[in-house]
Every structure is written in structure tokens, then in C-alpha cells.
Coordinates of C-alpha atoms and ligand atoms in Angstrom, one line a residue:
X1 CA 99.7 143.9 15.2
X2 CA 99.1 141.0 17.5
X3 CA 101.5 137.9 16.8
X4 CA 99.6 134.8 15.3
X5 CA 100.2 132.4 18.1
X6 CA 98.2 135.2 20.3
X7 CA 95.1 135.3 17.6
X8 CA 95.5 131.8 17.1
X9 CA 94.6 131.3 21.0
X10 CA 92.4 133.9 20.8
X11 CA 90.6 132.2 17.8
X12 CA 90.1 128.9 20.0
X13 CA 89.3 129.9 23.5
X14 CA 86.5 132.4 21.6
X15 CA 84.7 129.8 21.2
X16 CA 84.9 127.6 24.1
X17 CA 87.8 128.1 26.8
X18 CA 89.4 124.0 27.7
X19 CA 88.1 122.6 31.2
X20 CA 85.4 125.7 31.7
X21 CA 83.5 124.9 28.3
X22 CA 82.3 129.0 27.9
X23 CA 83.7 131.8 25.4
X24 CA 86.5 134.2 26.7
X25 CA 83.5 136.4 25.2
X26 CA 81.5 135.4 28.0
X27 CA 83.3 135.2 31.3
X28 CA 82.2 137.1 34.5
X29 CA 84.8 138.8 36.0
X30 CA 83.7 137.4 39.1
X31 CA 85.3 133.7 38.3
X32 CA 88.3 132.0 39.0
X33 CA 89.2 132.0 35.2
X34 CA 89.0 135.5 35.0
X35 CA 91.1 136.2 38.5
X36 CA 93.1 133.9 36.6
X37 CA 93.7 136.0 33.9
X38 CA 94.0 139.6 35.9
X39 CA 96.5 138.2 38.2
X40 CA 98.6 136.5 35.4
X41 CA 98.7 139.3 33.6
X42 CA 99.7 141.4 36.6
X43 CA 102.9 138.9 37.5
X44 CA 103.7 138.6 34.4
X45 CA 103.9 142.3 33.5
X46 CA 106.0 142.6 37.3
X47 CA 108.4 139.7 36.2
X48 CA 109.1 141.1 32.7
X49 CA 109.6 145.1 34.5
X50 CA 111.3 143.8 37.2
X51 CA 108.4 146.1 39.2
X52 CA 109.1 146.6 42.5
X53 CA 106.8 146.0 45.3
X54 CA 105.8 149.3 46.4
X55 CA 104.4 150.1 42.8
X56 CA 100.6 149.1 41.3
X57 CA 99.6 147.6 38.8
X58 CA 96.4 148.8 37.4
X59 CA 94.3 147.3 34.6
X60 CA 92.0 151.0 33.2
X61 CA 89.2 150.9 30.7
X62 CA 89.2 153.6 28.4
X63 CA 92.5 154.8 26.2
X64 CA 95.5 156.4 27.0
X65 CA 93.4 159.9 26.5
X66 CA 91.8 158.7 29.5
X67 CA 94.8 159.1 31.3
X68 CA 95.9 162.6 30.1
X69 CA 92.5 163.5 32.5
X70 CA 93.2 161.1 34.9
X71 CA 97.0 161.8 35.9
X72 CA 96.5 165.8 35.9
X73 CA 92.9 164.8 38.5
X74 CA 94.5 162.5 40.9
X75 CA 97.7 163.6 40.9
X76 CA 97.7 167.3 40.7
X77 CA 96.4 169.4 44.1
X78 CA 94.4 172.7 43.1
X79 CA 97.9 174.9 44.3
X80 CA 100.4 173.0 43.1
X81 CA 101.7 173.4 39.3
X82 CA 102.5 170.2 36.6
X83 CA 105.5 170.4 34.1
X84 CA 104.7 169.1 31.4
X85 CA 107.6 168.4 28.1
X86 CA 106.0 169.0 24.8
X87 CA 107.8 166.9 22.3
X88 CA 104.8 166.6 19.6
X89 CA 100.8 165.8 18.9
X90 CA 100.6 163.1 21.8
X91 CA 102.3 165.5 24.6
X92 CA 100.3 168.6 23.1
X93 CA 96.8 166.9 23.2
X94 CA 97.6 165.7 27.4
X95 CA 98.5 169.7 28.0
X96 CA 95.7 170.7 26.6
X97 CA 93.6 168.3 28.8
X98 CA 95.5 169.2 31.4
X99 CA 95.4 172.5 31.4
X100 CA 91.5 172.2 32.2
X101 CA 92.1 170.7 35.4
X102 CA 95.0 173.0 36.4
X103 CA 98.0 174.9 36.5
X104 CA 100.7 173.7 34.2
X105 CA 103.9 174.8 33.1
X106 CA 105.8 174.1 29.3
X107 CA 109.3 173.2 30.7
X108 CA 110.7 172.5 27.6
X109 CA 109.3 172.3 23.5
X110 CA 111.7 170.9 21.0
X111 CA 109.7 170.3 18.1
X112 CA 109.8 172.7 16.0
X113 CA 112.5 172.2 13.2
X114 CA 114.2 169.0 13.3
X115 CA 112.6 167.1 15.7
X116 CA 114.2 165.6 18.7
X117 CA 114.3 165.1 22.6
X118 CA 114.5 168.1 24.6
X119 CA 118.9 168.5 26.5
X120 CA 118.6 168.3 30.2
X121 CA 120.1 172.2 30.4
X122 CA 116.9 173.1 28.4
X123 CA 114.5 171.9 31.0
X124 CA 113.0 174.8 33.1
X125 CA 111.4 172.8 36.0
X126 CA 109.1 174.3 38.3
X127 CA 110.6 173.4 42.1
X128 CA 108.4 171.8 44.2
X129 CA 106.1 170.7 40.4
X130 CA 103.6 168.1 41.6
X131 CA 104.9 165.9 38.6
X132 CA 107.1 166.1 35.2
X133 CA 104.8 164.3 32.4
X134 CA 106.8 163.5 29.1
X135 CA 106.0 161.2 25.9
X136 CA 108.3 158.9 26.1
X137 CA 107.6 157.3 22.1
X138 CA 106.4 160.2 19.7
X139 CA 104.4 158.1 17.0
X140 CA 104.2 161.6 15.2
X141 CA 107.6 162.7 14.5
X142 CA 109.3 159.4 15.3
X143 CA 111.7 160.5 18.2
X144 CA 111.7 158.2 21.7
X145 CA 113.9 158.8 25.0
X146 CA 117.1 157.3 24.9
X147 CA 118.0 158.8 28.5
X148 CA 115.6 159.7 30.9
X149 CA 115.6 163.5 32.1
X150 CA 116.3 164.3 35.4
X151 CA 113.2 165.9 37.4
X152 CA 114.8 165.8 41.1
X153 CA 112.6 164.8 43.7
X154 CA 109.1 165.4 41.3
X155 CA 107.6 162.1 40.2
X156 CA 108.5 161.9 36.5
X157 CA 104.7 160.6 34.7
X158 CA 104.7 159.4 31.1
X159 CA 102.6 158.3 28.3
X160 CA 104.1 155.1 27.4
X161 CA 101.6 154.7 25.2
X162 CA 103.8 153.4 22.1
X163 CA 106.7 152.6 23.5
X164 CA 105.8 150.4 26.9
X165 CA 107.2 146.8 27.3
X166 CA 109.3 147.3 23.5
X167 CA 112.5 147.2 25.8
X168 CA 113.6 147.1 29.1
X169 CA 112.4 150.0 31.5
X170 CA 113.3 151.0 35.0
X171 CA 110.0 151.3 36.5
X172 CA 112.0 152.6 39.7
X173 CA 112.5 156.2 38.1
X174 CA 108.8 156.8 37.3
X175 CA 105.8 157.4 39.7
X176 CA 103.6 156.9 37.1
X177 CA 103.7 155.1 33.6
X178 CA 100.9 154.6 32.0
X179 CA 100.2 153.1 28.3
X180 CA 97.0 152.2 25.9
X181 CA 97.6 148.9 25.3
X182 CA 97.0 148.7 21.6
X183 CA 100.4 149.7 20.1
X184 CA 102.3 147.0 21.8
X185 CA 100.5 145.5 24.1
X186 CA 97.3 144.2 22.2
X187 CA 94.2 145.4 22.3
X188 CA 92.8 149.2 22.2
X189 CA 90.8 150.9 25.2
X190 CA 92.7 149.0 27.6
X191 CA 95.3 150.4 29.8
X192 CA 98.1 149.9 31.8
X193 CA 98.8 152.2 34.3
X194 CA 102.0 151.3 36.7
X195 CA 101.1 153.7 40.2
X196 CA 103.8 153.8 42.9
X197 CA 102.0 153.5 45.8
X198 CA 102.2 156.6 48.1
X199 CA 100.7 158.1 45.0
X200 CA 97.8 156.7 45.6
X201 CA 96.8 158.8 49.1
X202 CA 97.0 161.8 46.5
X203 CA 93.4 160.9 44.9
X204 CA 90.6 163.3 46.5
X205 CA 88.3 161.7 48.0
X206 CA 85.6 164.1 46.1
X207 CA 86.6 162.6 43.0
X208 CA 83.9 160.2 41.0
X209 CA 85.1 156.5 42.0
X210 CA 85.9 155.7 38.3
X211 CA 88.1 158.4 37.5
X212 CA 89.8 157.7 41.2
X213 CA 93.2 155.0 41.0
X214 CA 92.8 154.9 45.2
X215 CA 89.3 153.7 44.0
X216 CA 90.8 151.0 41.0
X217 CA 93.9 149.8 42.7
X218 CA 91.7 149.3 46.2
X219 CA 89.5 147.0 44.0
X220 CA 92.5 145.3 41.7
X221 CA 91.4 146.6 38.6
X222 CA 87.6 145.2 39.2
X223 CA 85.7 147.9 40.3
X224 CA 83.5 147.7 37.4
X225 CA 83.3 145.1 35.2
X226 CA 86.7 145.7 32.9
X227 CA 86.7 144.8 29.5
X228 CA 87.6 141.6 30.1
X229 CA 88.7 140.3 26.8
X230 CA 90.7 143.3 26.6
X231 CA 92.9 142.2 29.1
X232 CA 92.4 138.6 28.1
X233 CA 94.1 139.4 24.8
X234 CA 96.8 141.4 26.8
X235 CA 97.1 138.7 29.2
X236 CA 98.2 136.6 26.0
X237 CA 100.1 139.4 24.6
X238 CA 102.4 139.1 27.7
X239 CA 102.3 135.4 27.8
X240 CA 104.1 135.7 24.1
X241 CA 106.6 138.3 25.6
X242 CA 107.6 136.5 28.7
X243 CA 108.1 133.2 26.7
X244 CA 110.1 134.8 23.5
X245 CA 112.9 136.0 26.2
X246 CA 111.2 139.2 27.8
X247 CA 112.1 142.6 27.4
X248 CA 116.1 142.0 27.0
X249 CA 114.9 139.7 23.8
X250 CA 112.5 142.0 22.3
X251 CA 114.4 145.2 22.7
X252 CA 117.3 142.9 20.5
X253 CA 114.6 142.2 18.4
X254 CA 113.4 145.7 18.0
X255 CA 116.9 147.0 17.9
X256 CA 117.7 145.4 14.7
X257 CA 115.0 146.1 13.3
X258 CA 115.0 149.6 13.4
X259 CA 119.3 149.4 13.1
X260 CA 118.2 148.0 9.6
X261 CA 115.6 150.5 8.3
X262 CA 117.6 153.6 9.5
X263 CA 120.8 152.3 7.7
X264 CA 118.7 152.1 4.4
X265 CA 117.6 155.6 4.9
X266 CA 120.9 157.0 5.3
X267 CA 122.8 154.8 2.7
X268 CA 121.9 157.4 -0.3
X269 CA 120.3 160.6 -0.6
X270 CA 117.0 159.6 -2.1
X271 CA 115.8 158.6 1.2
X272 CA 116.1 161.5 4.0
X273 CA 115.9 161.0 7.8
X274 CA 113.3 163.3 9.9
X275 CA 113.5 163.0 13.6
X276 CA 117.7 163.7 14.8
X277 CA 119.6 161.0 14.7
X278 CA 120.3 161.0 18.5
X279 CA 116.2 161.1 19.1
X280 CA 115.2 158.8 17.0
X281 CA 112.6 156.1 17.7
X282 CA 112.9 152.4 17.8
X283 CA 109.2 151.9 17.2
X284 CA 108.4 154.6 14.6
X285 CA 111.0 155.2 12.0
X286 CA 110.0 158.7 10.2
X287 CA 111.6 159.7 6.1
X288 CA 110.5 161.5 3.7
X289 CA 111.9 161.4 -0.1
X290 CA 114.3 164.3 -1.4
X291 CA 111.9 164.4 -3.6
X292 CA 108.5 164.5 -1.9
X293 CA 106.6 164.4 -5.5
X294 CA 107.2 160.5 -5.3
X295 CA 105.9 159.7 -1.7
X296 CA 102.8 159.7 -2.9
X297 CA 103.8 156.8 -5.7
X298 CA 106.0 155.2 -3.0
X299 CA 102.8 155.1 -0.7
X300 CA 100.6 153.2 -3.4
X301 CA 103.4 151.0 -4.6
X302 CA 103.9 149.7 -1.5
X303 CA 100.5 149.2 -0.7
X304 CA 100.3 147.0 -4.0
X305 CA 102.8 145.0 -2.6
X306 CA 101.5 144.4 1.1
X307 CA 103.7 146.7 2.3
X308 CA 100.4 148.5 4.1
X309 CA 100.1 151.9 6.5
X310 CA 103.7 154.0 5.5
X311 CA 101.8 157.6 5.1
X312 CA 103.5 159.4 7.7
X313 CA 101.9 162.0 10.3
X314 CA 98.8 163.4 8.5
X315 CA 99.7 167.1 9.8
X316 CA 103.7 166.5 9.4
X317 CA 103.7 164.7 6.2
X318 CA 106.5 162.0 5.1
X319 CA 106.7 158.4 5.3
X320 CA 106.5 156.6 8.5
X321 CA 107.5 152.5 9.4
X322 CA 105.6 151.5 12.4
X323 CA 107.5 148.0 13.6
X324 CA 105.5 147.4 16.8
X325 CA 106.1 144.9 18.9
X326 CA 104.6 142.2 17.1
X327 CA 105.8 143.5 13.7
X328 CA 108.4 140.8 12.5
X329 CA 111.4 141.0 11.0
X330 CA 110.4 139.4 7.9
X331 CA 107.9 142.4 7.0
X332 CA 111.0 144.8 7.6
X333 CA 113.5 143.4 4.9
X334 CA 110.5 143.4 2.6
X335 CA 110.2 147.0 3.5
X336 CA 114.1 146.8 3.3
X337 CA 114.1 145.2 -0.1
X338 CA 111.3 147.8 -1.7
X339 CA 113.0 150.9 -0.5
X340 CA 115.9 149.6 -2.9
X341 CA 113.7 148.1 -5.8
X342 CA 112.4 151.7 -5.3
X343 CA 114.8 154.2 -5.8
X344 CA 116.7 151.4 -8.2
X345 CA 113.7 152.6 -10.7
X346 CA 113.0 156.3 -9.2
X347 CA 116.1 157.3 -8.3
Ligands
PLP1 C1 98.6 156.1 19.9 C2 98.9 157.0 21.6 C3 97.7 157.8 22.5 C4 96.4 157.2 22.0 O1 95.6 156.7 22.7 P1 94.3 156.4 22.6 O2 94.7 155.0 23.1 O3 93.4 156.7 21.6 O4 93.3 157.2 23.4 C5 98.2 158.9 23.0 N1 99.1 158.6 23.4 C6 100.7 157.8 22.8 C7 101.8 158.4 23.0 C8 100.5 157.5 21.3 O5 101.4 156.8 21.2

């Protein structure tokens, strides 16, 4: 979802940007106006997450899946090993892609049985690993890292596509954080990559330029013609986050939304949470009905009342409420009301 004020501003400027006279779809990346969008988005992101000066913020075309390949292409030298922590669907795809490009060690697998995140003691980390890769929020199982793993000197790399800027983040704990923008930050097919500057030296010279973090950093994300309209929308989303009080403020709202839903799920045995309670995601609330035969009716009845997208992960089944940044508290109130009413009439 995009918040209404963002959509309204995007609609206004689609015809002509005030003072410029050009549509946002017609802007060149060589213009001052676009430089303002690029620099403004970066400056706001730096302020939002207090990003230290020795990190670079890049806006790259292609979604998170391109990062599944770019991370090992840039950071994994032929003789080295990268550790991956497998916590579900997206981490498995990241592993599959990276395995084509170098040597991996799956340091923990924890999605079998009741989905949860591995404890520190379960991690079998490689001494001297090139990096350790995690998926900070798992949309399929509804788990989210609440305490980051200790990985020693290895750079921690996170696919944060489904929770970046949904809560405060301590960037200094990471070597690299990437996120496809479409879940919490606006448009699809655009990624935000935050990378510690010293890691740019690892990008091999032989790498095609478009796949090299070093190239994109040198050119300040305009090595080629970037996804200009997507970056404009991202810029509006980041402005919206800043205007709303920044990451502590959005985190408080996201915590309230999730707490309300989990409380409703835990209230009776009619509903049952899927993820282990200490690993529960604030973005994707996964649950089932104790009587699974009622689930398709739940999804269909909810859709009739304007509550869409409640079917769970296609493989995992069950139900899922995705409550990203732009989902308002009123939508969660409506879902909780619906869940009570459905239990009353079917329980
Ligand atoms: C949605 C999602 C992706 C998919 O990203 P694309 O931009 O479609 O490639 C990857 N990782 C995580 C954690 C996601 O939630």
C-alpha cells in the first residue's frame, strides 16, 4: 500500500511538477530536479536511520532478487565461504542463487516444524566467513529477527525487503542491508542498498559494471538512467516517514497493529498463531483456524467485506495479514472486528 498523501502528491505531479512544468514521468536524470530527488531521498534515509558516514546508500534497479546475486558477486571471493541462515522461503531463494556463484555454508535451518528463528547456540558459523546472510523478516512464515545474531568479525548482510524502516535499525551492526522497496518503501523493481564503504573494495574489476556496487557508488546511483519515477515515489515515502515522526513513531504504530492482531489470535482456541511467539513478525501476522475447513470461507467472507489478501503463503497455507507501514490502524481494527464476528458465527 501507498499512503493517500503520497498517492495524491504523485497524481498532482504526474501532469506537471510545480515550477518545472514537466511530468514526473518525463524527467531526465541529468536535471537539477532529479538530483534533488536522489539527494533528498538519500539525506532523509541517512537522517531516518542515523546512517554513519562510512556507509553508502544506493538506489539500484531490479528487485531484491537481483541482490541475491549481486551480494555474492561482489562480496564472495572464489576462495572464501559465505554463511547463510535459512529461515524460510526468501532465504532459500537467496541460498539457491548464491550457490551458483560461490561456496556457501548453511549455518542454521529453523523453518521446519513451528516457524521460529534460530538461537545463537544453533548457528554453525564458518571462521573467517566472507559474510553472514540473514532474512530479517520472513513473509511466508511470519517470523522476524528481534535480536540480531552475533557473527564476530564477518559482515552481517540482511535481506530486509519486508521490514526495512518499519522500526529503528542500527546500521553499524551490518556490512550491507538491502531491500526491494515494494513492501514498506513504495515502488517495485527498485532496491535500497546500504553498504559499508570498505566492502566496495571487494567488487571484482572483472564484474560487469551494472552488477558492481563499486560502480553504482562511484556514480551516486546514476551510472545508467535509473528508475526515475520509482525513485520519486520512494522519495515521497521517505518524506512521509520523516513527517510522521521517523522510525520510532512508525515502530510504535506497527507494534500496536501487530499486538492487536496477536491478542485477537491468542484470545481463544478458534484461531492459532503459526510462528513461535518469540519469533513473531510485526509485518506479517500468520495464523490458522483450528478447523482448517473454515479457512477458505474466512478468506472469501473477509474479501466481501473489503478485507483483501488474507490467504496465507501458497506453500505453507493458513492465513496471513500483511500490515506494512502504509496499512492504517483502522484497517487492523476492521480485521479484528471481522475476526470476532466470524468466530461468533462459526465457532
Ligand atoms: C518480497 C520479498 C522479496 C522479493 O523481492 P523482489 O523485489 O520481488 O525480487 C525478497 N525478499 C524478501 C524478504 C521479501 O519479503
